[in-house]
Coordinates of C-alpha atoms in Angstrom, one line a residue:
V2 CA -14.7 -6.4 -6.9
L3 CA -15.5 -3.2 -5.0
N4 CA -18.5 -2.5 -7.2
E5 CA -19.9 -6.0 -6.5
L6 CA -19.3 -5.5 -2.7
R7 CA -21.1 -2.1 -2.9
T8 CA -24.1 -3.8 -4.7
R9 CA -24.4 -6.8 -2.4
F10 CA -23.7 -5.2 0.9
G11 CA -24.8 -1.6 0.4
I12 CA -21.4 0.0 0.9
K13 CA -21.8 3.7 0.5
P14 CA -19.5 5.6 -1.9
E15 CA -18.1 7.7 0.9
A16 CA -17.0 4.6 2.9
E17 CA -13.3 4.5 3.8
I18 CA -11.8 1.6 2.0
T19 CA -8.2 0.6 2.8
M20 CA -6.0 -1.6 0.6
E21 CA -2.9 -3.3 1.8
M22 CA -0.1 -3.2 -0.8
D23 CA 3.5 -4.4 -1.0
P24 CA 6.2 -2.1 -2.6
G25 CA 7.2 -3.2 -6.0
T26 CA 4.0 -5.0 -6.8
F27 CA 2.0 -2.2 -8.5
T28 CA 2.4 0.5 -11.1
A29 CA 1.3 4.1 -11.3
Q30 CA -1.6 2.9 -13.5
D31 CA -2.6 0.4 -10.9
A32 CA -2.6 3.0 -8.1
A33 CA -4.7 5.4 -10.1
G34 CA -7.2 2.6 -10.8
F35 CA -7.5 1.7 -7.2
L36 CA -8.1 5.4 -6.3
A37 CA -10.7 5.7 -9.0
A38 CA -12.4 2.5 -7.8
G39 CA -12.9 4.1 -4.3
V40 CA -9.8 3.0 -2.3
K41 CA -9.1 5.9 0.0
R42 CA -6.2 4.7 2.1
V43 CA -3.2 2.4 1.5
S44 CA -1.3 0.4 4.1
L45 CA 2.1 -0.2 2.6
G46 CA 3.9 -3.3 3.8
V47 CA 7.4 -1.8 4.2
Q48 CA 8.5 -3.9 7.2
S49 CA 12.0 -2.4 7.4
F50 CA 14.1 0.4 6.0
H51 CA 17.2 -1.8 5.8
D52 CA 17.8 -4.0 2.7
D53 CA 19.6 -6.7 4.7
Q54 CA 16.6 -7.1 7.1
L55 CA 14.2 -7.2 4.2
Q56 CA 16.2 -9.9 2.6
A57 CA 16.4 -11.9 5.9
C58 CA 12.6 -11.6 6.3
G59 CA 12.1 -13.0 2.8
R60 CA 10.5 -9.7 1.6
G61 CA 10.5 -9.3 -2.2
H62 CA 11.2 -5.6 -2.2
T63 CA 14.1 -3.2 -1.5
V64 CA 14.3 0.1 0.3
E65 CA 14.5 1.9 -3.0
Q66 CA 11.2 0.2 -4.1
V67 CA 9.6 1.5 -0.9
R68 CA 10.5 5.0 -1.9
Q69 CA 9.2 4.5 -5.4
A70 CA 6.0 2.9 -4.1
F71 CA 5.4 5.9 -1.8
E72 CA 6.0 8.3 -4.6
I73 CA 3.7 6.4 -7.0
L74 CA 0.9 6.5 -4.4
R75 CA 1.3 10.2 -3.7
E76 CA 1.4 11.1 -7.4
A77 CA -1.7 9.0 -8.0
G78 CA -3.5 11.2 -5.4
F79 CA -3.5 9.1 -2.3
Q80 CA -3.6 11.4 0.8
D81 CA -3.7 8.7 3.5
I82 CA -0.8 6.2 3.4
S83 CA 0.3 4.2 6.4
I84 CA 3.2 1.8 6.6
D85 CA 3.6 -1.5 8.3
L86 CA 7.0 -2.0 10.1
I87 CA 8.3 -4.9 12.1
S88 CA 10.1 -4.1 15.3
G89 CA 12.7 -6.2 17.0
L90 CA 14.4 -7.6 13.9
P91 CA 18.0 -8.7 14.2
G92 CA 20.1 -5.6 14.1
D93 CA 17.5 -3.3 15.5

């Protein structure tokens, strides 16, 4: 997909490409492939660091999977990782 976008729209190799990812939905091999394809930054959909809030929001991951996802991304070589959090959840 990224190669096709580069070809059709002239996206330069040094362009900063961000991918939004959810914890528990990718492997170390996936992360390495995304980095090799030119993804430079990941926005990780954490939402909360409390399992009960994650469950109440219908999220498909746990706090432990958040930790694992962050570790996978770092080990793959990602330097720029942001996280999405929801504020004002019940119990905050």
